[in-house]
Coordinates of C-alpha atoms in Angstrom, one line a residue:
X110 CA -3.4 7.9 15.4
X111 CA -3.5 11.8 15.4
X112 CA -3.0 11.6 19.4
X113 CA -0.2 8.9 19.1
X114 CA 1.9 11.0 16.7
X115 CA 1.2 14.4 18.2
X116 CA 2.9 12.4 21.4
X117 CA 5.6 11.9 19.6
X118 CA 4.6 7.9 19.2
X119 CA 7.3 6.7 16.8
X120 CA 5.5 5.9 13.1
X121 CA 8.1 3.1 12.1
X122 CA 7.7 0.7 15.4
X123 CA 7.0 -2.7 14.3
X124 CA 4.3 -5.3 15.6
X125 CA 5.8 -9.0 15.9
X126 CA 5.6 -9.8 12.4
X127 CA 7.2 -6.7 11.5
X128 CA 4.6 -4.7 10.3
X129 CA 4.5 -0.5 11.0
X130 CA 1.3 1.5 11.2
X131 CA 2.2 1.9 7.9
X132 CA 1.1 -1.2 7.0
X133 CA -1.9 -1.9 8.7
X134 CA -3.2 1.5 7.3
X135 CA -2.8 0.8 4.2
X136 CA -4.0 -3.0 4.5
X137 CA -7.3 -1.4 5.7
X138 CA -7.3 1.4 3.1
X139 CA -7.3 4.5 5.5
X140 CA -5.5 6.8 3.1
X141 CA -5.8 10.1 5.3
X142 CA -3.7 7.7 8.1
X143 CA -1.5 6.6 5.6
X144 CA -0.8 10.1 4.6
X145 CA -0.7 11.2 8.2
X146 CA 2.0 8.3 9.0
X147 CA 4.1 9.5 6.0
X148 CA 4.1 13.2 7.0
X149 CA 5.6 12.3 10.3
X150 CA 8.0 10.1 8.9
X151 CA 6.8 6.5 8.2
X152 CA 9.3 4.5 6.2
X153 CA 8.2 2.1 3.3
X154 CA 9.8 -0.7 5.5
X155 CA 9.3 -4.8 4.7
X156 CA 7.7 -6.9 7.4
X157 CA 8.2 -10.6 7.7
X158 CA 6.8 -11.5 4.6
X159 CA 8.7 -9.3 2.8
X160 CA 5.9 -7.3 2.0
X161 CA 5.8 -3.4 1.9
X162 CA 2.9 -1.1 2.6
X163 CA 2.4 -0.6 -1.0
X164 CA 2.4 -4.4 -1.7
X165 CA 0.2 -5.2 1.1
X166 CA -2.3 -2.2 0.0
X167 CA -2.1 -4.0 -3.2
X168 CA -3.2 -7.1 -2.3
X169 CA -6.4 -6.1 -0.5
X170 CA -8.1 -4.1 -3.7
X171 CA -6.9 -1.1 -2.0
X172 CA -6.6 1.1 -5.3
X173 CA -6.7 4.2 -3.5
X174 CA -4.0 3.5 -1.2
X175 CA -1.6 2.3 -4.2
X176 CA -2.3 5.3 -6.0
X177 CA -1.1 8.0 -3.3
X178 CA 1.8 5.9 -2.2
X179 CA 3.1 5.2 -6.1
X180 CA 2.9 9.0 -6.4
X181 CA 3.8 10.3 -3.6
X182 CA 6.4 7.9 -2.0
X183 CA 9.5 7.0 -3.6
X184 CA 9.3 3.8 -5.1
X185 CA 11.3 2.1 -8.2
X186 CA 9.6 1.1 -11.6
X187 CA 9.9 -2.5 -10.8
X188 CA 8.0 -1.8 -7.0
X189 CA 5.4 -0.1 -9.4
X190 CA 4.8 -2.1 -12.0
X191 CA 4.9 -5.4 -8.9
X192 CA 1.9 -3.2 -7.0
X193 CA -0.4 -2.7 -10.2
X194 CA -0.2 -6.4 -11.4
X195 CA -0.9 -7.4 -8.0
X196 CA -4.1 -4.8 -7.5
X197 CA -4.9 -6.0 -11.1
X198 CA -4.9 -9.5 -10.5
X199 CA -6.6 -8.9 -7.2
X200 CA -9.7 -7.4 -8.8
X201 CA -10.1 -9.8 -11.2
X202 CA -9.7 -13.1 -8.2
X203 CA -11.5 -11.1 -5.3
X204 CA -15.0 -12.2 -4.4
X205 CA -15.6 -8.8 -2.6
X206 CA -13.8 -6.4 -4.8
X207 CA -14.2 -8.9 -8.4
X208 CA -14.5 -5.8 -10.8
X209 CA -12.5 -7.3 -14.5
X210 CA -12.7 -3.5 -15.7
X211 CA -10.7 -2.3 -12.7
X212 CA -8.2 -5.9 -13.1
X213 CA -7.7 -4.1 -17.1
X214 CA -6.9 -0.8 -15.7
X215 CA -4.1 -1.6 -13.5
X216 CA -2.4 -4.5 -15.5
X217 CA -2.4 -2.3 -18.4
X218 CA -1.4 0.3 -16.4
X219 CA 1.8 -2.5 -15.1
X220 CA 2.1 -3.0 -19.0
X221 CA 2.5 0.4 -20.0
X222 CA 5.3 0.6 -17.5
X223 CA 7.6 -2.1 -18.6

């Protein structure tokens, strides 16, 4: 990645289904890529699905990744509340990542916000 964007690689080039670099670092939880990406201008784009970064971090119990981008991209109430309820309700039906005390956390945490 470093190599890629010190070429000038353009971050926000999407794959077939319409997901950036972006996305697929914060699918897999890299959070030093995903802050990388964002320094040299990665956008919080949709792909296909409709799915952004954040979402898509989200879904895969990728708390970490949530966190940074909720505080340090710019993203609405309703994008941050949508992310938390979705990690929350991915901890709690994830056969991997099933930890209820981390589900509380962050659908309290979608609560508190509304």
């Amino acid at each position: 990645v470093n190599f890629l964007l010190d070429k000038a690689a353009d971050p926000n080039k999407k794959a077939y289904c319409g997901a950036t670099a972006l996305h697929f670092a914060a699918e897999c939880g890299h959070t030093a890529i995903v802050r990388k990406l964002l320094k040299h201008g990665a956008q919080m784009t949709k792909n296909v699905s409709g799915m952004t970064p954040l979402i898509t971090a989200a879904e895969r119990t990728r708390s970490e990744v949530v966190e940074y981008l909720v505080q340090n991209t710019e993203v609405i109430k309703k994008e941050k509340i949508d992310a938390y309820e979705l990690l929350g309700a991915s901890y709690a039906n994830d056969k991997d990542n099933y930890c209820l005390t981390r589900a509380y956390t962050y659908l309290r945490k979608a609560m508190e916000l509304r």
